[in-house]
Amino acid sequence: MHHTWLFSVACTAVAVRLLLIPAYRSTDFEVHRNWLAITHSLPISEWYTDATSPWTLDYPPLFAWFEWLLSHAARHVDPNMLVVSNLDYASPGTILFQRLSVIATDVLVLFSAAYALARSASHAKSNVHGLLLFFLMVGNAGVLLVDHIHFQYNGLLIGLLLWSTHLMQQGSDWAAGALFALLLCMKHLFLFCAPLYFVHILRHWCAGSGNRWQACVRFVLMGATVAAIVGMAVGPFVYMGQAGQLLSRLFPFGRGLTHAYWAANSWALYCGADRLLAAVLPQLASHPTARAAGTVDPASGIVGIAHLRILPMV
């Protein structure tokens, strides 16, 4: 594989990311700043209960620990970003640190996974295939838009998924399953991949051993591994009696699942139908300002009970 070309593509991808540092940023920038503050300044018992900001911590515990690690570097840049009450704090140092943290995790995890997969593609097909695959992964427009303009850490998470995929390609199904379990404990959105992993590992690693006894042992080993990883992540919160609180944050059905119309599911369609009916039949719609106390717009993303204008509340 032409490493000079790969290095050039990687440098270009990093340069584009650096150019986007002063770009527009969404409320998710403040979301992650607040999570830095929560995990650094509050005891673990308050991570999933603090509601100083409307952007409460609602990612799984391993992502919270990731924010905790970042916060120890952040305090050397601008300690004020780690004050929980400093809502909407965005000093130049804070902006630079958070932007660079996304770029760094991209390079460490996404780029390295892309390189591993590109090498495999080069060996299986050709150098051109490997280089094209690498370019498509590190130059993905969606990642650039959502992570480096809007502001999130999807490159880190997708990179973990790609590393898991690479391990599967290499026949390391147990390691792939363990890494996927770690990924789920960082962002549970990837649950949609779980059936695929279950079927693949069951058929390829367990049943594929050719020995019924060995298949059972491997199945138990994989299950124990996943249970240990999930237990390590959620165990402290279960011990503190916060299992229900953790679940309510990870699966906040009360606020509606549209979350700014990003969620492509039946609940989003239901809320969309309510908006359409309200526009077509305004005489039947409740006034948008006449909401019950504690309710929120279903597309606001803020924790609260979603308010619909015509259709029954769900």
PDB file of C-alpha atoms in Angstrom:
ATOM      1  CA  MET A   1       0.000   0.000   0.000  1.00  0.00           C
ATOM      2  CA  HIS A   2       1.269   3.486  -0.858  1.00  0.00           C
ATOM      3  CA  HIS A   3       1.954   4.905   2.601  1.00  0.00           C
ATOM      4  CA  THR A   4       2.951   8.283   1.173  1.00  0.00           C
ATOM      5  CA  TRP A   5      -0.510   8.688  -0.360  1.00  0.00           C
ATOM      6  CA  LEU A   6      -2.169   7.526   2.860  1.00  0.00           C
ATOM      7  CA  PHE A   7      -0.148  10.025   4.877  1.00  0.00           C
ATOM      8  CA  SER A   8      -1.115  12.795   2.460  1.00  0.00           C
ATOM      9  CA  VAL A   9      -4.799  11.915   2.719  1.00  0.00           C
ATOM     10  CA  ALA A  10      -4.582  11.774   6.529  1.00  0.00           C
ATOM     11  CA  CYS A  11      -2.821  15.151   6.718  1.00  0.00           C
ATOM     12  CA  THR A  12      -5.408  16.712   4.417  1.00  0.00           C
ATOM     13  CA  ALA A  13      -8.234  15.304   6.527  1.00  0.00           C
ATOM     14  CA  VAL A  14      -6.660  16.734   9.684  1.00  0.00           C
ATOM     15  CA  ALA A  15      -6.072  20.102   7.985  1.00  0.00           C
ATOM     16  CA  VAL A  16      -9.749  20.323   7.002  1.00  0.00           C
ATOM     17  CA  ARG A  17     -10.706  19.578  10.593  1.00  0.00           C
ATOM     18  CA  LEU A  18      -8.371  22.306  11.874  1.00  0.00           C
ATOM     19  CA  LEU A  19      -9.882  24.804   9.450  1.00  0.00           C
ATOM     20  CA  LEU A  20     -13.315  24.061  10.928  1.00  0.00           C
ATOM     21  CA  ILE A  21     -12.304  25.012  14.490  1.00  0.00           C
ATOM     22  CA  PRO A  22     -13.876  28.512  14.264  1.00  0.00           C
ATOM     23  CA  ALA A  23     -16.960  27.209  12.430  1.00  0.00           C
ATOM     24  CA  TYR A  24     -20.536  27.295  13.682  1.00  0.00           C
ATOM     25  CA  ARG A  25     -21.225  25.063  16.674  1.00  0.00           C
ATOM     26  CA  SER A  26     -24.565  23.787  17.940  1.00  0.00           C
ATOM     27  CA  THR A  27     -25.931  23.401  21.461  1.00  0.00           C
ATOM     28  CA  ASP A  28     -24.118  20.064  21.615  1.00  0.00           C
ATOM     29  CA  PHE A  29     -20.932  22.045  22.205  1.00  0.00           C
ATOM     30  CA  GLU A  30     -22.425  23.274  25.483  1.00  0.00           C
ATOM     31  CA  VAL A  31     -23.773  19.774  26.164  1.00  0.00           C
ATOM     32  CA  HIS A  32     -20.282  18.307  26.175  1.00  0.00           C
ATOM     33  CA  ARG A  33     -18.790  21.241  28.080  1.00  0.00           C
ATOM     34  CA  ASN A  34     -21.416  20.675  30.742  1.00  0.00           C
ATOM     35  CA  TRP A  35     -20.577  16.967  30.864  1.00  0.00           C
ATOM     36  CA  LEU A  36     -16.913  17.846  31.350  1.00  0.00           C
ATOM     37  CA  ALA A  37     -17.951  20.025  34.294  1.00  0.00           C
ATOM     38  CA  ILE A  38     -20.290  17.436  35.801  1.00  0.00           C
ATOM     39  CA  THR A  39     -17.817  14.565  35.712  1.00  0.00           C
ATOM     40  CA  HIS A  40     -14.949  16.707  36.973  1.00  0.00           C
ATOM     41  CA  SER A  41     -16.657  18.769  39.670  1.00  0.00           C
ATOM     42  CA  LEU A  42     -19.350  16.482  41.057  1.00  0.00           C
ATOM     43  CA  PRO A  43     -19.145  13.114  42.823  1.00  0.00           C
ATOM     44  CA  ILE A  44     -20.136  10.100  40.742  1.00  0.00           C
ATOM     45  CA  SER A  45     -23.374   9.850  42.724  1.00  0.00           C
ATOM     46  CA  GLU A  46     -24.533  13.134  41.144  1.00  0.00           C
ATOM     47  CA  TRP A  47     -23.509  12.541  37.546  1.00  0.00           C
ATOM     48  CA  TYR A  48     -26.921  11.264  36.486  1.00  0.00           C
ATOM     49  CA  THR A  49     -28.981  13.366  38.898  1.00  0.00           C
ATOM     50  CA  ASP A  50     -27.579  16.863  38.379  1.00  0.00           C
ATOM     51  CA  ALA A  51     -29.966  19.118  36.466  1.00  0.00           C
ATOM     52  CA  THR A  52     -28.223  22.497  36.743  1.00  0.00           C
ATOM     53  CA  SER A  53     -28.223  22.647  32.962  1.00  0.00           C
ATOM     54  CA  PRO A  54     -31.073  21.492  30.707  1.00  0.00           C
ATOM     55  CA  TRP A  55     -28.420  19.448  28.857  1.00  0.00           C
ATOM     56  CA  THR A  56     -28.149  16.700  31.423  1.00  0.00           C
ATOM     57  CA  LEU A  57     -25.794  13.719  31.132  1.00  0.00           C
ATOM     58  CA  ASP A  58     -27.649  11.097  29.066  1.00  0.00           C
ATOM     59  CA  TYR A  59     -24.882   8.942  27.565  1.00  0.00           C
ATOM     60  CA  PRO A  60     -23.868   5.602  29.115  1.00  0.00           C
ATOM     61  CA  PRO A  61     -21.304   5.518  31.937  1.00  0.00           C
ATOM     62  CA  LEU A  62     -18.198   4.710  29.885  1.00  0.00           C
ATOM     63  CA  PHE A  63     -18.712   7.898  27.892  1.00  0.00           C
ATOM     64  CA  ALA A  64     -19.070   9.758  31.184  1.00  0.00           C
ATOM     65  CA  TRP A  65     -15.680   8.355  32.223  1.00  0.00           C
ATOM     66  CA  PHE A  66     -14.294   9.465  28.865  1.00  0.00           C
ATOM     67  CA  GLU A  67     -15.483  12.999  29.646  1.00  0.00           C
ATOM     68  CA  TRP A  68     -13.904  12.656  33.100  1.00  0.00           C
ATOM     69  CA  LEU A  69     -10.537  11.821  31.516  1.00  0.00           C
ATOM     70  CA  LEU A  70     -10.821  14.780  29.140  1.00  0.00           C
ATOM     71  CA  SER A  71     -11.660  17.077  32.046  1.00  0.00           C
ATOM     72  CA  HIS A  72      -8.267  16.437  33.646  1.00  0.00           C
ATOM     73  CA  ALA A  73      -6.618  17.872  30.546  1.00  0.00           C
ATOM     74  CA  ALA A  74      -9.222  20.641  30.266  1.00  0.00           C
ATOM     75  CA  ARG A  75      -8.379  22.040  33.712  1.00  0.00           C
ATOM     76  CA  HIS A  76      -4.922  22.994  32.447  1.00  0.00           C
ATOM     77  CA  VAL A  77      -6.464  25.012  29.589  1.00  0.00           C
ATOM     78  CA  ASP A  78      -9.316  26.871  31.295  1.00  0.00           C
ATOM     79  CA  PRO A  79     -10.573  25.697  34.712  1.00  0.00           C
ATOM     80  CA  ASN A  80     -13.708  27.835  34.345  1.00  0.00           C
ATOM     81  CA  MET A  81     -15.102  25.476  31.727  1.00  0.00           C
ATOM     82  CA  LEU A  82     -15.326  22.866  34.480  1.00  0.00           C
ATOM     83  CA  VAL A  83     -17.628  24.929  36.706  1.00  0.00           C
ATOM     84  CA  VAL A  84     -21.092  23.376  36.546  1.00  0.00           C
ATOM     85  CA  SER A  85     -22.880  26.697  37.005  1.00  0.00           C
ATOM     86  CA  ASN A  86     -21.018  28.333  34.083  1.00  0.00           C
ATOM     87  CA  LEU A  87     -23.792  27.646  31.607  1.00  0.00           C
ATOM     88  CA  ASP A  88     -23.070  28.452  27.939  1.00  0.00           C
ATOM     89  CA  TYR A  89     -19.417  29.114  28.791  1.00  0.00           C
ATOM     90  CA  ALA A  90     -17.368  29.291  25.601  1.00  0.00           C
ATOM     91  CA  SER A  91     -14.028  31.017  26.096  1.00  0.00           C
ATOM     92  CA  PRO A  92     -11.479  30.814  23.236  1.00  0.00           C
ATOM     93  CA  GLY A  93      -9.529  28.242  25.250  1.00  0.00           C
ATOM     94  CA  THR A  94     -12.655  26.163  25.791  1.00  0.00           C
ATOM     95  CA  ILE A  95     -13.542  26.200  22.107  1.00  0.00           C
ATOM     96  CA  LEU A  96     -10.006  25.285  21.087  1.00  0.00           C
ATOM     97  CA  PHE A  97      -9.743  22.480  23.646  1.00  0.00           C
ATOM     98  CA  GLN A  98     -13.051  20.863  22.785  1.00  0.00           C
ATOM     99  CA  ARG A  99     -12.458  21.106  19.044  1.00  0.00           C
ATOM    100  CA  LEU A 100      -8.955  19.642  19.367  1.00  0.00           C
ATOM    101  CA  SER A 101     -10.243  16.829  21.595  1.00  0.00           C
ATOM    102  CA  VAL A 102     -12.543  15.708  18.769  1.00  0.00           C
ATOM    103  CA  ILE A 103      -9.713  15.900  16.246  1.00  0.00           C
ATOM    104  CA  ALA A 104      -7.364  13.965  18.546  1.00  0.00           C
ATOM    105  CA  THR A 105      -9.851  11.143  19.118  1.00  0.00           C
ATOM    106  CA  ASP A 106     -10.503  11.009  15.379  1.00  0.00           C
ATOM    107  CA  VAL A 107      -6.813  10.533  14.665  1.00  0.00           C
ATOM    108  CA  LEU A 108      -6.243   8.036  17.464  1.00  0.00           C
ATOM    109  CA  VAL A 109      -9.282   5.845  16.879  1.00  0.00           C
ATOM    110  CA  LEU A 110     -11.015   6.564  13.543  1.00  0.00           C
ATOM    111  CA  PHE A 111      -7.866   7.063  11.464  1.00  0.00           C
ATOM    112  CA  SER A 112      -6.125   4.036  12.970  1.00  0.00           C
ATOM    113  CA  ALA A 113      -9.169   1.823  12.317  1.00  0.00           C
ATOM    114  CA  ALA A 114      -9.417   3.180   8.780  1.00  0.00           C
ATOM    115  CA  TYR A 115      -5.755   2.347   8.229  1.00  0.00           C
ATOM    116  CA  ALA A 116      -6.196  -1.218   9.506  1.00  0.00           C
ATOM    117  CA  LEU A 117      -9.208  -1.786   7.232  1.00  0.00           C
ATOM    118  CA  ALA A 118      -7.439  -0.140   4.284  1.00  0.00           C
ATOM    119  CA  ARG A 119      -4.480  -2.499   4.706  1.00  0.00           C
ATOM    120  CA  SER A 120      -6.828  -5.466   4.662  1.00  0.00           C
ATOM    121  CA  ALA A 121      -8.517  -4.140   1.516  1.00  0.00           C
ATOM    122  CA  SER A 122      -5.134  -3.615  -0.159  1.00  0.00           C
ATOM    123  CA  HIS A 123      -4.096  -7.205   0.570  1.00  0.00           C
ATOM    124  CA  ALA A 124      -7.442  -8.624  -0.544  1.00  0.00           C
ATOM    125  CA  LYS A 125      -7.921  -6.477  -3.654  1.00  0.00           C
ATOM    126  CA  SER A 126      -5.515  -3.700  -4.602  1.00  0.00           C
ATOM    127  CA  ASN A 127      -3.700  -0.626  -3.277  1.00  0.00           C
ATOM    128  CA  VAL A 128      -6.243   1.585  -5.026  1.00  0.00           C
ATOM    129  CA  HIS A 129      -9.100  -0.086  -3.135  1.00  0.00           C
ATOM    130  CA  GLY A 130      -7.251   0.395   0.147  1.00  0.00           C
ATOM    131  CA  LEU A 131      -6.511   4.051  -0.511  1.00  0.00           C
ATOM    132  CA  LEU A 132     -10.092   4.756  -1.610  1.00  0.00           C
ATOM    133  CA  LEU A 133     -11.484   3.044   1.484  1.00  0.00           C
ATOM    134  CA  PHE A 134      -9.175   5.060   3.737  1.00  0.00           C
ATOM    135  CA  PHE A 135     -10.198   8.320   2.048  1.00  0.00           C
ATOM    136  CA  LEU A 136     -13.920   7.546   2.355  1.00  0.00           C
ATOM    137  CA  MET A 137     -13.576   6.831   6.066  1.00  0.00           C
ATOM    138  CA  VAL A 138     -11.343   9.710   7.197  1.00  0.00           C
ATOM    139  CA  GLY A 139     -12.911  12.211   4.786  1.00  0.00           C
ATOM    140  CA  ASN A 140     -16.510  11.264   5.478  1.00  0.00           C
ATOM    141  CA  ALA A 141     -18.620  14.391   5.012  1.00  0.00           C
ATOM    142  CA  GLY A 142     -21.135  13.299   7.632  1.00  0.00           C
ATOM    143  CA  VAL A 143     -18.457  13.010  10.309  1.00  0.00           C
ATOM    144  CA  LEU A 144     -17.018  16.388   9.326  1.00  0.00           C
ATOM    145  CA  LEU A 145     -20.441  18.028   9.515  1.00  0.00           C
ATOM    146  CA  VAL A 146     -21.714  16.426  12.711  1.00  0.00           C
ATOM    147  CA  ASP A 147     -18.467  16.276  14.702  1.00  0.00           C
ATOM    148  CA  HIS A 148     -16.384  19.215  13.545  1.00  0.00           C
ATOM    149  CA  ILE A 149     -19.126  21.755  12.869  1.00  0.00           C
ATOM    150  CA  HIS A 150     -22.184  20.683  14.845  1.00  0.00           C
ATOM    151  CA  PHE A 151     -19.937  19.102  17.553  1.00  0.00           C
ATOM    152  CA  GLN A 152     -20.007  15.514  18.722  1.00  0.00           C
ATOM    153  CA  TYR A 153     -17.608  12.582  19.129  1.00  0.00           C
ATOM    154  CA  ASN A 154     -19.005  10.233  16.498  1.00  0.00           C
ATOM    155  CA  GLY A 155     -15.578   9.723  14.918  1.00  0.00           C
ATOM    156  CA  LEU A 156     -14.393   8.137  18.162  1.00  0.00           C
ATOM    157  CA  LEU A 157     -17.451   5.893  18.375  1.00  0.00           C
ATOM    158  CA  ILE A 158     -17.488   4.920  14.699  1.00  0.00           C
ATOM    159  CA  GLY A 159     -13.777   4.237  14.997  1.00  0.00           C
ATOM    160  CA  LEU A 160     -14.449   1.726  17.776  1.00  0.00           C
ATOM    161  CA  LEU A 161     -17.104   0.090  15.596  1.00  0.00           C
ATOM    162  CA  LEU A 162     -14.642  -0.110  12.695  1.00  0.00           C
ATOM    163  CA  TRP A 163     -11.977  -1.647  14.949  1.00  0.00           C
ATOM    164  CA  SER A 164     -14.547  -4.231  16.016  1.00  0.00           C
ATOM    165  CA  THR A 165     -15.339  -4.912  12.360  1.00  0.00           C
ATOM    166  CA  HIS A 166     -11.639  -5.311  11.609  1.00  0.00           C
ATOM    167  CA  LEU A 167     -11.267  -7.812  14.449  1.00  0.00           C
ATOM    168  CA  MET A 168     -14.132  -9.810  12.966  1.00  0.00           C
ATOM    169  CA  GLN A 169     -12.380  -9.798   9.601  1.00  0.00           C
ATOM    170  CA  GLN A 170      -9.274 -11.186  11.269  1.00  0.00           C
ATOM    171  CA  GLY A 171     -11.289 -13.960  12.934  1.00  0.00           C
ATOM    172  CA  SER A 172     -11.030 -12.502  16.458  1.00  0.00           C
ATOM    173  CA  ASP A 173     -14.739 -12.750  17.189  1.00  0.00           C
ATOM    174  CA  TRP A 174     -14.388 -12.753  20.978  1.00  0.00           C
ATOM    175  CA  ALA A 175     -12.343  -9.528  20.927  1.00  0.00           C
ATOM    176  CA  ALA A 176     -14.779  -7.997  18.410  1.00  0.00           C
ATOM    177  CA  GLY A 177     -17.720  -8.794  20.688  1.00  0.00           C
ATOM    178  CA  ALA A 178     -15.946  -7.411  23.744  1.00  0.00           C
ATOM    179  CA  LEU A 179     -15.094  -4.183  21.937  1.00  0.00           C
ATOM    180  CA  PHE A 180     -18.680  -3.849  20.730  1.00  0.00           C
ATOM    181  CA  ALA A 181     -19.878  -4.229  24.337  1.00  0.00           C
ATOM    182  CA  LEU A 182     -17.520  -1.400  25.318  1.00  0.00           C
ATOM    183  CA  LEU A 183     -18.953   0.681  22.483  1.00  0.00           C
ATOM    184  CA  LEU A 184     -22.506   0.093  23.713  1.00  0.00           C
ATOM    185  CA  CYS A 185     -21.446   1.302  27.152  1.00  0.00           C
ATOM    186  CA  MET A 186     -20.261   4.520  25.521  1.00  0.00           C
ATOM    187  CA  LYS A 187     -23.251   5.147  23.260  1.00  0.00           C
ATOM    188  CA  HIS A 188     -26.296   2.903  23.351  1.00  0.00           C
ATOM    189  CA  LEU A 189     -27.452   4.161  19.947  1.00  0.00           C
ATOM    190  CA  PHE A 190     -25.414   1.288  18.501  1.00  0.00           C
ATOM    191  CA  LEU A 191     -27.884  -1.214  19.958  1.00  0.00           C
ATOM    192  CA  PHE A 192     -29.291  -1.588  16.459  1.00  0.00           C
ATOM    193  CA  CYS A 193     -26.106  -3.498  15.558  1.00  0.00           C
ATOM    194  CA  ALA A 194     -26.489  -5.940  18.467  1.00  0.00           C
ATOM    195  CA  PRO A 195     -28.626  -8.538  16.597  1.00  0.00           C
ATOM    196  CA  LEU A 196     -26.021  -8.686  13.831  1.00  0.00           C
ATOM    197  CA  TYR A 197     -23.222  -9.272  16.333  1.00  0.00           C
ATOM    198  CA  PHE A 198     -25.247 -11.884  18.182  1.00  0.00           C
ATOM    199  CA  VAL A 199     -26.014 -13.884  15.047  1.00  0.00           C
ATOM    200  CA  HIS A 200     -22.474 -13.626  13.671  1.00  0.00           C
ATOM    201  CA  ILE A 201     -20.759 -14.639  16.897  1.00  0.00           C
ATOM    202  CA  LEU A 202     -23.265 -17.415  17.549  1.00  0.00           C
ATOM    203  CA  ARG A 203     -22.932 -18.893  14.054  1.00  0.00           C
ATOM    204  CA  HIS A 204     -19.296 -18.171  13.290  1.00  0.00           C
ATOM    205  CA  TRP A 205     -17.500 -18.390  16.628  1.00  0.00           C
ATOM    206  CA  CYS A 206     -19.714 -20.625  18.742  1.00  0.00           C
ATOM    207  CA  ALA A 207     -21.425 -23.027  16.336  1.00  0.00           C
ATOM    208  CA  GLY A 208     -18.546 -22.700  13.873  1.00  0.00           C
ATOM    209  CA  SER A 209     -16.199 -24.479  16.266  1.00  0.00           C
ATOM    210  CA  GLY A 210     -17.645 -27.818  15.107  1.00  0.00           C
ATOM    211  CA  ASN A 211     -17.819 -29.132  18.644  1.00  0.00           C
ATOM    212  CA  ARG A 212     -21.019 -28.854  20.668  1.00  0.00           C
ATOM    213  CA  TRP A 213     -19.216 -28.700  24.017  1.00  0.00           C
ATOM    214  CA  GLN A 214     -16.771 -26.078  22.763  1.00  0.00           C
ATOM    215  CA  ALA A 215     -19.655 -24.110  21.268  1.00  0.00           C
ATOM    216  CA  CYS A 216     -21.379 -23.999  24.682  1.00  0.00           C
ATOM    217  CA  VAL A 217     -18.167 -22.931  26.398  1.00  0.00           C
ATOM    218  CA  ARG A 218     -17.609 -20.148  23.873  1.00  0.00           C
ATOM    219  CA  PHE A 219     -21.211 -18.978  24.208  1.00  0.00           C
ATOM    220  CA  VAL A 220     -20.895 -18.771  27.992  1.00  0.00           C
ATOM    221  CA  LEU A 221     -17.508 -17.050  27.691  1.00  0.00           C
ATOM    222  CA  MET A 222     -18.892 -14.396  25.342  1.00  0.00           C
ATOM    223  CA  GLY A 223     -21.917 -13.855  27.551  1.00  0.00           C
ATOM    224  CA  ALA A 224     -19.746 -13.562  30.652  1.00  0.00           C
ATOM    225  CA  THR A 225     -17.471 -11.091  28.891  1.00  0.00           C
ATOM    226  CA  VAL A 226     -20.361  -8.856  27.848  1.00  0.00           C
ATOM    227  CA  ALA A 227     -21.922  -9.115  31.326  1.00  0.00           C
ATOM    228  CA  ALA A 228     -18.605  -8.177  32.952  1.00  0.00           C
ATOM    229  CA  ILE A 229     -18.170  -5.113  30.725  1.00  0.00           C
ATOM    230  CA  VAL A 230     -21.741  -3.917  31.231  1.00  0.00           C
ATOM    231  CA  GLY A 231     -21.484  -4.661  34.956  1.00  0.00           C
ATOM    232  CA  MET A 232     -18.264  -2.665  35.205  1.00  0.00           C
ATOM    233  CA  ALA A 233     -19.981   0.293  33.523  1.00  0.00           C
ATOM    234  CA  VAL A 234     -23.331   0.350  35.321  1.00  0.00           C
ATOM    235  CA  GLY A 235     -22.407  -1.516  38.510  1.00  0.00           C
ATOM    236  CA  PRO A 236     -21.463   1.557  40.586  1.00  0.00           C
ATOM    237  CA  PHE A 237     -24.778   3.227  39.787  1.00  0.00           C
ATOM    238  CA  VAL A 238     -26.771   0.093  40.573  1.00  0.00           C
ATOM    239  CA  TYR A 239     -24.883  -0.142  43.885  1.00  0.00           C
ATOM    240  CA  MET A 240     -25.849   3.460  44.678  1.00  0.00           C
ATOM    241  CA  GLY A 241     -29.496   2.666  43.955  1.00  0.00           C
ATOM    242  CA  GLN A 242     -29.556   4.771  40.769  1.00  0.00           C
ATOM    243  CA  ALA A 243     -30.448   2.083  38.244  1.00  0.00           C
ATOM    244  CA  GLY A 244     -33.843   3.656  37.584  1.00  0.00           C
ATOM    245  CA  GLN A 245     -32.357   7.144  37.292  1.00  0.00           C
ATOM    246  CA  LEU A 246     -29.715   5.889  34.869  1.00  0.00           C
ATOM    247  CA  LEU A 247     -32.328   4.190  32.702  1.00  0.00           C
ATOM    248  CA  SER A 248     -34.495   7.315  32.671  1.00  0.00           C
ATOM    249  CA  ARG A 249     -31.537   9.317  31.376  1.00  0.00           C
ATOM    250  CA  LEU A 250     -30.493   6.761  28.748  1.00  0.00           C
ATOM    251  CA  PHE A 251     -34.055   6.154  27.536  1.00  0.00           C
ATOM    252  CA  PRO A 252     -35.869   9.470  28.182  1.00  0.00           C
ATOM    253  CA  PHE A 253     -39.241   8.571  26.727  1.00  0.00           C
ATOM    254  CA  GLY A 254     -40.773  11.510  28.555  1.00  0.00           C
ATOM    255  CA  ARG A 255     -39.095  14.052  26.304  1.00  0.00           C
ATOM    256  CA  GLY A 256     -40.154  12.250  23.143  1.00  0.00           C
ATOM    257  CA  LEU A 257     -37.756  10.462  20.870  1.00  0.00           C
ATOM    258  CA  THR A 258     -37.789  12.949  17.994  1.00  0.00           C
ATOM    259  CA  HIS A 259     -34.860  14.940  19.455  1.00  0.00           C
ATOM    260  CA  ALA A 260     -34.838  17.750  16.885  1.00  0.00           C
ATOM    261  CA  TYR A 261     -36.346  15.428  14.239  1.00  0.00           C
ATOM    262  CA  TRP A 262     -33.170  13.320  14.037  1.00  0.00           C
ATOM    263  CA  ALA A 263     -34.671  10.034  15.167  1.00  0.00           C
ATOM    264  CA  ALA A 264     -36.096   8.122  12.225  1.00  0.00           C
ATOM    265  CA  ASN A 265     -38.685   6.103  14.089  1.00  0.00           C
ATOM    266  CA  SER A 266     -42.448   5.810  14.503  1.00  0.00           C
ATOM    267  CA  TRP A 267     -42.472   8.345  17.342  1.00  0.00           C
ATOM    268  CA  ALA A 268     -40.911  10.953  15.035  1.00  0.00           C
ATOM    269  CA  LEU A 269     -43.556  10.196  12.391  1.00  0.00           C
ATOM    270  CA  TYR A 270     -46.277  10.486  15.028  1.00  0.00           C
ATOM    271  CA  CYS A 271     -45.034  13.924  16.131  1.00  0.00           C
ATOM    272  CA  GLY A 272     -44.629  14.969  12.514  1.00  0.00           C
ATOM    273  CA  ALA A 273     -48.230  13.975  11.797  1.00  0.00           C
ATOM    274  CA  ASP A 274     -49.322  16.076  14.786  1.00  0.00           C
ATOM    275  CA  ARG A 275     -47.499  19.113  13.377  1.00  0.00           C
ATOM    276  CA  LEU A 276     -49.079  18.571   9.952  1.00  0.00           C
ATOM    277  CA  LEU A 277     -52.581  18.207  11.388  1.00  0.00           C
ATOM    278  CA  ALA A 278     -52.080  21.345  13.492  1.00  0.00           C
ATOM    279  CA  ALA A 279     -51.194  23.265  10.344  1.00  0.00           C
ATOM    280  CA  VAL A 280     -54.136  21.882   8.327  1.00  0.00           C
ATOM    281  CA  LEU A 281     -56.695  22.055  11.162  1.00  0.00           C
ATOM    282  CA  PRO A 282     -55.576  25.017  13.303  1.00  0.00           C
ATOM    283  CA  GLN A 283     -59.024  25.351  14.860  1.00  0.00           C
ATOM    284  CA  LEU A 284     -58.571  21.973  16.556  1.00  0.00           C
ATOM    285  CA  ALA A 285     -55.036  22.566  17.774  1.00  0.00           C
ATOM    286  CA  SER A 286     -54.180  23.761  21.239  1.00  0.00           C
ATOM    287  CA  HIS A 287     -52.260  27.019  21.241  1.00  0.00           C
ATOM    288  CA  PRO A 288     -48.476  26.422  21.252  1.00  0.00           C
ATOM    289  CA  THR A 289     -48.053  28.700  24.259  1.00  0.00           C
ATOM    290  CA  ALA A 290     -50.787  26.944  26.248  1.00  0.00           C
ATOM    291  CA  ARG A 291     -48.641  24.062  27.405  1.00  0.00           C
ATOM    292  CA  ALA A 292     -49.026  22.368  30.735  1.00  0.00           C
ATOM    293  CA  ALA A 293     -46.324  23.063  33.287  1.00  0.00           C
ATOM    294  CA  GLY A 294     -43.277  20.913  32.741  1.00  0.00           C
ATOM    295  CA  THR A 295     -44.047  20.037  29.111  1.00  0.00           C
ATOM    296  CA  VAL A 296     -41.679  20.855  26.274  1.00  0.00           C
ATOM    297  CA  ASP A 297     -41.695  21.003  22.511  1.00  0.00           C
ATOM    298  CA  PRO A 298     -41.176  17.433  21.249  1.00  0.00           C
ATOM    299  CA  ALA A 299     -38.353  18.585  18.984  1.00  0.00           C
ATOM    300  CA  SER A 300     -36.431  20.624  21.560  1.00  0.00           C
ATOM    301  CA  GLY A 301     -34.271  17.776  22.840  1.00  0.00           C
ATOM    302  CA  ILE A 302     -34.747  19.064  26.390  1.00  0.00           C
ATOM    303  CA  VAL A 303     -35.827  16.611  29.076  1.00  0.00           C
ATOM    304  CA  GLY A 304     -39.544  16.971  29.774  1.00  0.00           C
ATOM    305  CA  ILE A 305     -42.950  15.664  28.733  1.00  0.00           C
ATOM    306  CA  ALA A 306     -43.548  16.217  25.031  1.00  0.00           C
ATOM    307  CA  HIS A 307     -46.534  18.406  24.171  1.00  0.00           C
ATOM    308  CA  LEU A 308     -48.679  17.464  21.173  1.00  0.00           C
ATOM    309  CA  ARG A 309     -51.320  19.803  19.749  1.00  0.00           C
ATOM    310  CA  ILE A 310     -53.910  17.455  18.244  1.00  0.00           C
ATOM    311  CA  LEU A 311     -53.003  13.778  18.530  1.00  0.00           C
ATOM    312  CA  PRO A 312     -53.292  12.042  21.917  1.00  0.00           C
ATOM    313  CA  MET A 313     -50.261  12.201  24.177  1.00  0.00           C
ATOM    314  CA  VAL A 314     -48.106   9.076  24.166  1.00  0.00           C
TER     315      VAL A 314
END
